[in-house]
Every structure is written in C-alpha cells, then in structure tokens.
Coordinates of C-alpha atoms in Angstrom, one line a residue:
M1 CA 0.0 0.0 0.0
L2 CA 1.0 3.6 -0.5
D3 CA 3.8 5.0 1.6
P4 CA 2.9 8.7 1.7
T5 CA 6.3 9.7 3.0
R6 CA 8.3 8.3 0.0
S7 CA 10.4 10.9 -1.7
D8 CA 9.5 9.7 -5.2
L9 CA 5.7 9.9 -4.7
V10 CA 3.7 10.7 -7.8
A11 CA 0.2 12.0 -7.6
G12 CA -2.4 12.7 -10.3
V13 CA -5.1 15.4 -10.1
A14 CA -8.0 15.0 -12.5
G15 CA -9.8 18.3 -12.9
A16 CA -8.1 21.6 -12.9
G17 CA -10.8 23.9 -11.6
T18 CA -10.6 25.9 -8.4
M19 CA -10.4 22.8 -6.2
G20 CA -8.1 20.8 -8.5
R21 CA -5.5 23.5 -8.8
G22 CA -5.5 24.0 -5.0
I23 CA -5.0 20.3 -4.4
A24 CA -2.2 20.3 -7.0
Q25 CA -0.5 23.3 -5.3
V26 CA -0.4 21.7 -1.8
L27 CA 0.9 18.4 -3.2
A28 CA 3.7 20.1 -5.2
Q29 CA 4.7 22.3 -2.3
S30 CA 5.1 19.1 -0.1
G31 CA 7.6 17.6 -2.6
V32 CA 5.2 15.4 -4.6
R33 CA 5.6 15.1 -8.3
T34 CA 2.1 16.2 -9.5
L35 CA 0.5 15.4 -12.8
V36 CA -2.5 17.6 -13.7
F37 CA -5.2 16.8 -16.3
D38 CA -8.4 18.4 -17.4
A39 CA -10.7 17.4 -20.2
Q40 CA -11.2 21.0 -21.2
P41 CA -8.3 22.1 -23.5
G42 CA -6.0 24.6 -21.9
A43 CA -7.6 24.4 -18.5
A44 CA -4.7 22.5 -16.9
Q45 CA -2.2 25.0 -18.2
K46 CA -4.3 27.9 -16.9
A47 CA -4.4 26.1 -13.5
R48 CA -0.6 26.0 -13.4
E49 CA -0.4 29.7 -14.2
A50 CA -2.9 30.4 -11.4
I51 CA -0.8 28.4 -9.0
T52 CA 2.3 30.4 -10.1
Q53 CA 0.5 33.6 -9.2
S54 CA -0.7 32.2 -5.9
L55 CA 2.9 31.1 -4.9
K56 CA 4.3 34.5 -5.9
K57 CA 1.8 36.2 -3.6
L58 CA 3.1 34.0 -0.8
V59 CA 6.6 35.2 -1.5
E60 CA 5.4 38.9 -1.5
R61 CA 3.9 38.3 1.9
G62 CA 7.1 36.8 3.2
K63 CA 5.4 33.4 3.7
L64 CA 7.5 31.5 1.1
E65 CA 11.1 31.7 -0.1
G66 CA 11.6 32.6 -3.8
G67 CA 13.4 29.3 -4.5
A68 CA 10.5 27.3 -3.2
V69 CA 8.3 28.7 -6.0
E70 CA 10.4 27.3 -8.8
A71 CA 10.8 24.1 -6.9
A72 CA 7.1 23.6 -6.5
L73 CA 6.3 24.6 -10.1
G74 CA 9.0 22.2 -11.3
R75 CA 7.0 19.4 -9.7
I76 CA 3.7 20.3 -11.5
E77 CA 3.3 18.7 -14.9
V78 CA 0.4 19.4 -17.3
V79 CA -0.6 16.2 -19.1
G80 CA -2.9 15.8 -22.1
A81 CA -4.6 12.5 -21.2
T82 CA -5.5 10.3 -18.3
E83 CA -3.1 7.7 -19.7
A84 CA -0.3 9.8 -18.3
F85 CA -1.4 8.9 -14.8
K86 CA 0.1 5.4 -15.2
P87 CA 3.0 6.0 -12.8
C88 CA 0.8 7.6 -10.1
H89 CA 0.6 6.2 -6.6
V90 CA -2.5 8.2 -5.9
V91 CA -5.0 10.0 -8.1
V92 CA -7.4 12.6 -6.7
E93 CA -10.4 13.5 -8.9
A94 CA -11.8 17.0 -8.7
I95 CA -14.1 17.0 -11.7
V96 CA -17.8 18.1 -11.9
E97 CA -20.0 17.0 -9.0
D98 CA -21.8 14.3 -10.9
L99 CA -21.9 10.7 -9.7
Q100 CA -21.9 9.1 -13.2
A101 CA -19.0 11.2 -14.4
K102 CA -16.9 10.2 -11.4
R103 CA -17.8 6.6 -11.8
E104 CA -16.8 6.6 -15.4
L105 CA -13.5 8.3 -14.6
F106 CA -12.6 5.8 -11.9
A107 CA -13.5 2.9 -14.2
R108 CA -11.3 4.4 -16.9
L109 CA -8.4 5.0 -14.5
E110 CA -8.4 1.4 -13.2
A111 CA -7.3 0.3 -16.7
I112 CA -4.4 2.7 -16.5
V113 CA -2.9 2.8 -13.0
A114 CA -1.3 0.1 -10.9
E115 CA -3.4 -2.2 -8.8
D116 CA -2.2 -0.5 -5.6
C117 CA -2.8 3.0 -6.8
I118 CA -5.3 4.8 -4.5
L119 CA -8.3 6.5 -6.2
A120 CA -9.6 9.4 -4.1
S121 CA -12.6 11.7 -4.8
N122 CA -12.9 15.3 -3.7
T123 CA -16.7 15.0 -3.7
S124 CA -18.4 17.1 -1.1
S125 CA -21.7 15.1 -0.9
L126 CA -21.9 12.2 -3.3
S127 CA -21.6 8.5 -2.2
V128 CA -18.0 7.3 -2.2
T129 CA -19.4 3.7 -2.1
A130 CA -21.4 4.3 -5.2
M131 CA -18.3 5.5 -7.0
A132 CA -16.3 2.6 -5.9
A133 CA -19.0 0.2 -7.1
A134 CA -17.9 1.1 -10.7
C135 CA -14.4 -0.3 -10.0
K136 CA -13.0 -3.8 -10.0
R137 CA -11.1 -3.0 -6.9
P138 CA -13.5 -0.8 -4.8
Q139 CA -11.4 -1.3 -1.7
R140 CA -8.9 1.3 -3.0
V141 CA -11.4 4.1 -3.5
A142 CA -12.0 6.7 -0.7
G143 CA -13.2 10.2 -0.3
Y144 CA -10.8 13.1 0.1
H145 CA -12.8 16.2 0.5
F146 CA -10.9 19.5 0.6
F147 CA -12.3 23.0 1.3
N148 CA -11.9 26.2 -0.7
P149 CA -9.3 27.7 -0.9
V150 CA -7.3 24.5 -0.4
P151 CA -3.9 26.0 0.5
V152 CA -5.6 28.1 3.2
M153 CA -8.3 25.8 4.6
K154 CA -6.1 23.3 6.5
I155 CA -8.7 20.5 6.8
V156 CA -9.6 17.5 4.7
E157 CA -12.3 14.9 5.2
V158 CA -11.0 11.4 4.7
V159 CA -14.0 9.2 3.9
D160 CA -14.3 5.4 4.2
G161 CA -16.6 3.8 1.7
V162 CA -18.3 0.6 2.8
L163 CA -15.6 -1.5 1.1
T164 CA -12.6 0.9 1.5
E165 CA -9.6 -0.8 3.1
P166 CA -8.5 0.9 6.3
A167 CA -4.9 1.1 5.0
V168 CA -6.2 3.3 2.1
T169 CA -7.7 6.0 4.4
E170 CA -4.8 5.8 6.8
A171 CA -2.4 6.5 3.9
L172 CA -4.5 9.4 2.7
A173 CA -4.6 10.8 6.3
E174 CA -0.8 10.6 6.5
L175 CA -0.5 12.2 3.1
A176 CA -2.7 15.1 4.3
R177 CA -0.3 15.6 7.3
R178 CA 2.6 15.7 4.8
F179 CA 1.2 18.8 3.1
G180 CA 0.1 20.4 6.3
H181 CA -3.6 19.6 6.5
D182 CA -5.5 18.1 9.4
P183 CA -7.3 14.9 8.3
V184 CA -10.8 14.2 9.7
R185 CA -11.8 10.5 9.4
C186 CA -15.5 9.9 8.7
K187 CA -17.9 7.5 7.3
D188 CA -19.6 7.6 3.9
T189 CA -22.9 9.3 4.8
P190 CA -24.5 12.1 2.7
G191 CA -22.5 15.3 3.2
F192 CA -20.0 13.6 5.5
V193 CA -19.4 15.8 8.6
V194 CA -18.9 19.4 7.5
N195 CA -21.6 19.7 4.8
H196 CA -24.0 17.6 6.9
A197 CA -23.6 19.8 9.9
G198 CA -23.5 23.0 7.8
R199 CA -26.6 22.3 5.8
A200 CA -28.7 24.5 8.1
F201 CA -26.3 27.4 7.8
V202 CA -27.0 28.1 4.1
P203 CA -30.5 26.7 3.6
E204 CA -31.7 28.3 6.8
A205 CA -30.2 31.7 5.8
L206 CA -32.1 31.3 2.5
R207 CA -35.2 30.6 4.4
V208 CA -34.8 33.7 6.5
L209 CA -34.3 35.7 3.3
S210 CA -37.4 34.2 1.6
E211 CA -39.6 34.9 4.6
G212 CA -38.6 38.6 4.5
I213 CA -37.0 38.6 8.0
A214 CA -33.8 40.4 6.8
D215 CA -32.0 41.1 3.6
F216 CA -29.0 38.9 2.7
A217 CA -26.3 41.5 3.5
T218 CA -27.8 42.0 7.0
I219 CA -27.9 38.2 7.6
D220 CA -24.2 38.0 6.7
R221 CA -23.3 40.9 8.9
I222 CA -25.2 39.5 11.9
L223 CA -23.5 36.1 11.6
V224 CA -20.1 37.6 11.2
E225 CA -20.2 40.4 13.7
A226 CA -22.5 38.9 16.4
A227 CA -22.2 35.1 16.0
G228 CA -18.5 35.0 15.2
F229 CA -18.5 33.3 11.9
R230 CA -15.6 34.3 9.6
I231 CA -17.9 34.6 6.6
G232 CA -21.7 34.8 6.2
P233 CA -23.8 32.2 4.4
F234 CA -24.3 34.4 1.3
G235 CA -20.6 35.3 1.1
L236 CA -19.9 31.6 1.5
M237 CA -22.3 30.7 -1.4
D238 CA -20.4 33.3 -3.6
L239 CA -17.1 31.8 -2.6
V240 CA -18.0 28.2 -3.2
G241 CA -20.2 29.0 -6.2
L242 CA -24.0 28.9 -6.0
D243 CA -24.1 26.2 -8.7
V244 CA -21.9 24.0 -6.5
A245 CA -23.8 24.9 -3.2
H246 CA -27.2 24.3 -4.8
A247 CA -26.1 21.0 -6.3
V248 CA -24.9 19.8 -2.8
M249 CA -28.2 20.9 -1.3
K250 CA -30.2 18.9 -3.9
S251 CA -27.9 15.9 -3.6
M252 CA -28.3 15.7 0.2
Y253 CA -32.1 16.2 -0.1
A254 CA -32.3 13.3 -2.5
Q255 CA -29.9 11.0 -0.5
Y256 CA -31.9 11.6 2.7
F257 CA -35.1 10.6 0.8
E258 CA -36.5 14.2 0.7
E259 CA -36.4 14.7 4.5
P260 CA -37.9 18.2 4.9
K261 CA -35.1 19.7 6.9
Y262 CA -32.8 19.3 3.9
R263 CA -35.1 20.8 1.4
P264 CA -33.3 23.3 -0.9
S265 CA -34.5 26.9 -1.3
F266 CA -36.5 27.9 -4.3
L267 CA -34.4 31.1 -4.4
A268 CA -31.3 29.3 -5.6
E269 CA -32.4 27.7 -8.9
P270 CA -33.2 30.9 -10.9
R271 CA -30.0 32.6 -9.7
V272 CA -28.0 29.6 -11.0
A273 CA -29.9 29.7 -14.3
A274 CA -29.1 33.4 -14.5
G275 CA -25.4 32.8 -14.0
L276 CA -25.2 34.6 -10.7
L277 CA -22.8 32.1 -9.3
G278 CA -20.5 34.3 -7.2
R279 CA -16.9 35.2 -7.4
K280 CA -16.1 33.1 -10.4
T281 CA -18.6 34.9 -12.5
G282 CA -18.0 38.4 -11.0
R283 CA -21.5 38.6 -9.5
G284 CA -23.6 36.5 -7.1
W285 CA -25.3 37.8 -4.1
Y286 CA -22.6 40.4 -4.2
S287 CA -20.8 42.1 -7.0
Y288 CA -17.0 41.7 -7.3
G289 CA -14.6 44.2 -8.7
S290 CA -11.0 43.7 -9.9
D291 CA -9.8 43.9 -6.3
G292 CA -12.1 41.1 -5.3
A293 CA -14.0 43.2 -2.8
A294 CA -17.6 42.3 -2.3
V295 CA -20.3 45.0 -2.8
P296 CA -24.0 44.2 -2.3
V297 CA -25.9 44.6 -5.5
T298 CA -28.7 47.2 -5.1
V299 CA -31.7 48.2 -7.2
T300 CA -34.4 50.8 -6.8
V301 CA -37.9 49.4 -6.2
G302 CA -40.8 51.7 -5.6
G303 CA -38.6 54.7 -5.1
R304 CA -36.3 53.1 -2.5
E305 CA -33.1 51.3 -2.8
T306 CA -33.0 47.6 -1.9
F307 CA -30.7 44.7 -2.4
A308 CA -31.2 42.8 -5.6
G309 CA -32.5 39.3 -5.2
T310 CA -34.2 39.9 -1.8
L311 CA -37.9 39.8 -1.0
A312 CA -39.6 43.0 0.2
I313 CA -39.8 43.6 3.9
A314 CA -43.4 43.6 5.0
S315 CA -43.4 46.7 7.2
P316 CA -41.0 49.0 9.1
S317 CA -41.7 47.2 12.3
H318 CA -40.4 44.0 10.6
S319 CA -37.2 45.5 9.4
A320 CA -33.8 43.9 9.2
V321 CA -32.7 45.7 12.3
A322 CA -35.8 44.7 14.3
S323 CA -35.5 41.1 13.1
S324 CA -31.7 40.7 13.6
S325 CA -32.2 38.6 16.7
S326 CA -34.6 36.3 14.9
A327 CA -32.4 36.0 11.9
G328 CA -29.2 35.4 13.9
T329 CA -30.8 32.9 16.3
T330 CA -32.4 30.9 13.5
C331 CA -29.2 30.6 11.4
V332 CA -27.1 29.7 14.4
T333 CA -29.1 27.3 16.6
R334 CA -30.1 25.0 13.8
P335 CA -26.5 24.3 12.6
I336 CA -25.6 23.4 16.2
C337 CA -28.4 20.9 16.3
R338 CA -27.4 19.6 12.9
A339 CA -23.8 19.2 14.1
V340 CA -25.0 16.9 16.9
W341 CA -27.0 14.9 14.3
A342 CA -24.0 14.7 12.0
L343 CA -21.8 13.5 14.8
R344 CA -24.3 10.6 15.5
R345 CA -24.4 9.7 11.8
A346 CA -20.8 10.2 10.6
T347 CA -18.5 9.2 13.5
D348 CA -15.6 8.3 14.1
C349 CA -14.9 12.0 14.5
A350 CA -16.3 13.0 17.9
G351 CA -13.4 15.2 18.6
E352 CA -13.5 16.9 15.2
V353 CA -17.0 18.2 15.2

C-alpha cells in the first residue's frame, strides 16, 4: 500500500478547476511530483499559471522563499490525457460534482494505474461507495474532501466507503499531514461531517431571506459580527459558487429521501440559471470588482433602494434591524443541532465536530 512519506511519490489530479489547482498546489509544495489533467483544452495550463501567481503572492507576503516557488512549479506537470497517470501512486479527482461522471472516470483510471494506486474523490456530498462500485477494486477508493481555498483551509475529510480498506484512508490521512492539513476521518454518509452539519447554515439563511425577515447583507453581517463566523452564508455561497452549493443541497435532499429539513430553497435555482454564481462569474449575491472586494448589488424598487434578489420587507416594524435577533438565532441554533446529528451519523470523529 501507499507510503505517503516516500520521496519519489507521484500524484495525479484529474480536474483543474478551483479545487483541482488548490490540491495540485499543496501536493507540489510538499515535494510530490504532481500530474494535472483536465478534459477542457487549456484548463490544466491555466491552473498551473494560477498556481504560479498564488505562490508569488506568498513570496510577496514573506510566507515563502523565492526558491520554493520554482521548486514547486517544477513538480507540476500538465498532461494531455489520463493515460499519463500510469506512474501515479494516488489519483485525486476534482471533476464536476456528478456521480456518473466520477464513476466513469474511476473505471477508466483502473485500466491505466497500478493495482495498488489509490483513487480518491474530492466529492463534497456524493456517495463514495457508489463511485467505488464502478471499480473492479472498490477497496482502493476513498473520499478526500478538501475545502476552498485548499492552501488556506487546512482540513480535509478522509472518507471510508463501505468497502474501503483501512490502509487506504490511513495512507490518505498521513499524506494530508505531509502537506500540512488536518485529516478528519469519517464514514460515507451524505455530506460527511462538514456539509451535513452545515446544511442548516446556508439553507436556513435562504429561508430567513425568503420569509422577509432580513436582507442577505444583513444576515451575513449579523452572523459575522454577532455570531463570530468568519464569513456569512451568502458570502460563502459566492465563494463556493452557487451552482456547487445548490447541487450539494439537492444531492443531500435526495440522499436523505427528501427529508424536509434538507429541502433546498426555491431562491437558488433561478439565480443559478441566470449565471449569478458568485466570485467566479463576478456577481452572485454580491458584485466583485477587480480587487475582489464584495459589494451588495442594489436596485431601486418603488422609489427606495433595496438589495437585488431579496424579498420585500413587510413593514417598518419588521425591518432587518428589528429582526436581527430572529435572523441570527435561526441561522445559528439549527447548525448546532445539525452538528450533533452529523456526529451521530458520521462518526468516528467525535473530537473533530
């Protein structure tokens, strides 16, 4: 089985989007030869260029030596086909969040890589066991769920499928420690730990908005300034991408057999259709300038300025200010209850929740 400490370790990253390039960066910085592939022409090369800029910013901030940039970039190789993953000891997929696409990729990789190569999925909510079922050796498939931005968010969920060999997730956990991340071991349940516990954070905030209790910018402000969160739910949706966040909400709702508490909000679907996905499109709940600063999008309705995408507040007595306690309490207490439920369903991680 994989020795994650070996000096000649070779890793493959399939999918060069935001998550894929972040995973490639931390692997390369830890001394791992990293092969990057994306089915979209030019995407892998763009990812390498983005990594270059990310590393240069670390140098500017005094967090990285100049020589380390060239060393890390020298370990990142853009490849034109999955066949190039043949020498890999581990392959991490970070492609579209679609079960069938991931199953097809893993089945294809099995015909290329060695029998002891680990196949890991960066899925945030899909069944690792269902992906593994497409493979002849399902015991080598595990979940490896990173968080955005990968180099900054120093945590990764290491997920055991029903048939995953313990040695596989142990090796992935040790590999995470090699590149400075804290691995959280958990079972293959919908949403694992973080997304399961956090489902109330975003959906409940959307519910507060839909009920006219407060506008989205106020909800974010309350949860950051009063509840101590580093980012509000609407800022988080913009960071992750509303298309991704909404897909996770729908996936979990389906996997829990339409349990009401996981029901997605009707507000998300039309915004996804309109392309208001967040930072990656320049506008989501907020608008983003060249400096990356978030500014709430406002429109004039009935002679007064309001935030675009919000529902009208019923009356002055039911204003955002008057309702801040309700908005904050609703968005905070339910995630706490959900965390307890996630702990019961996705242990062995009692100390991590």
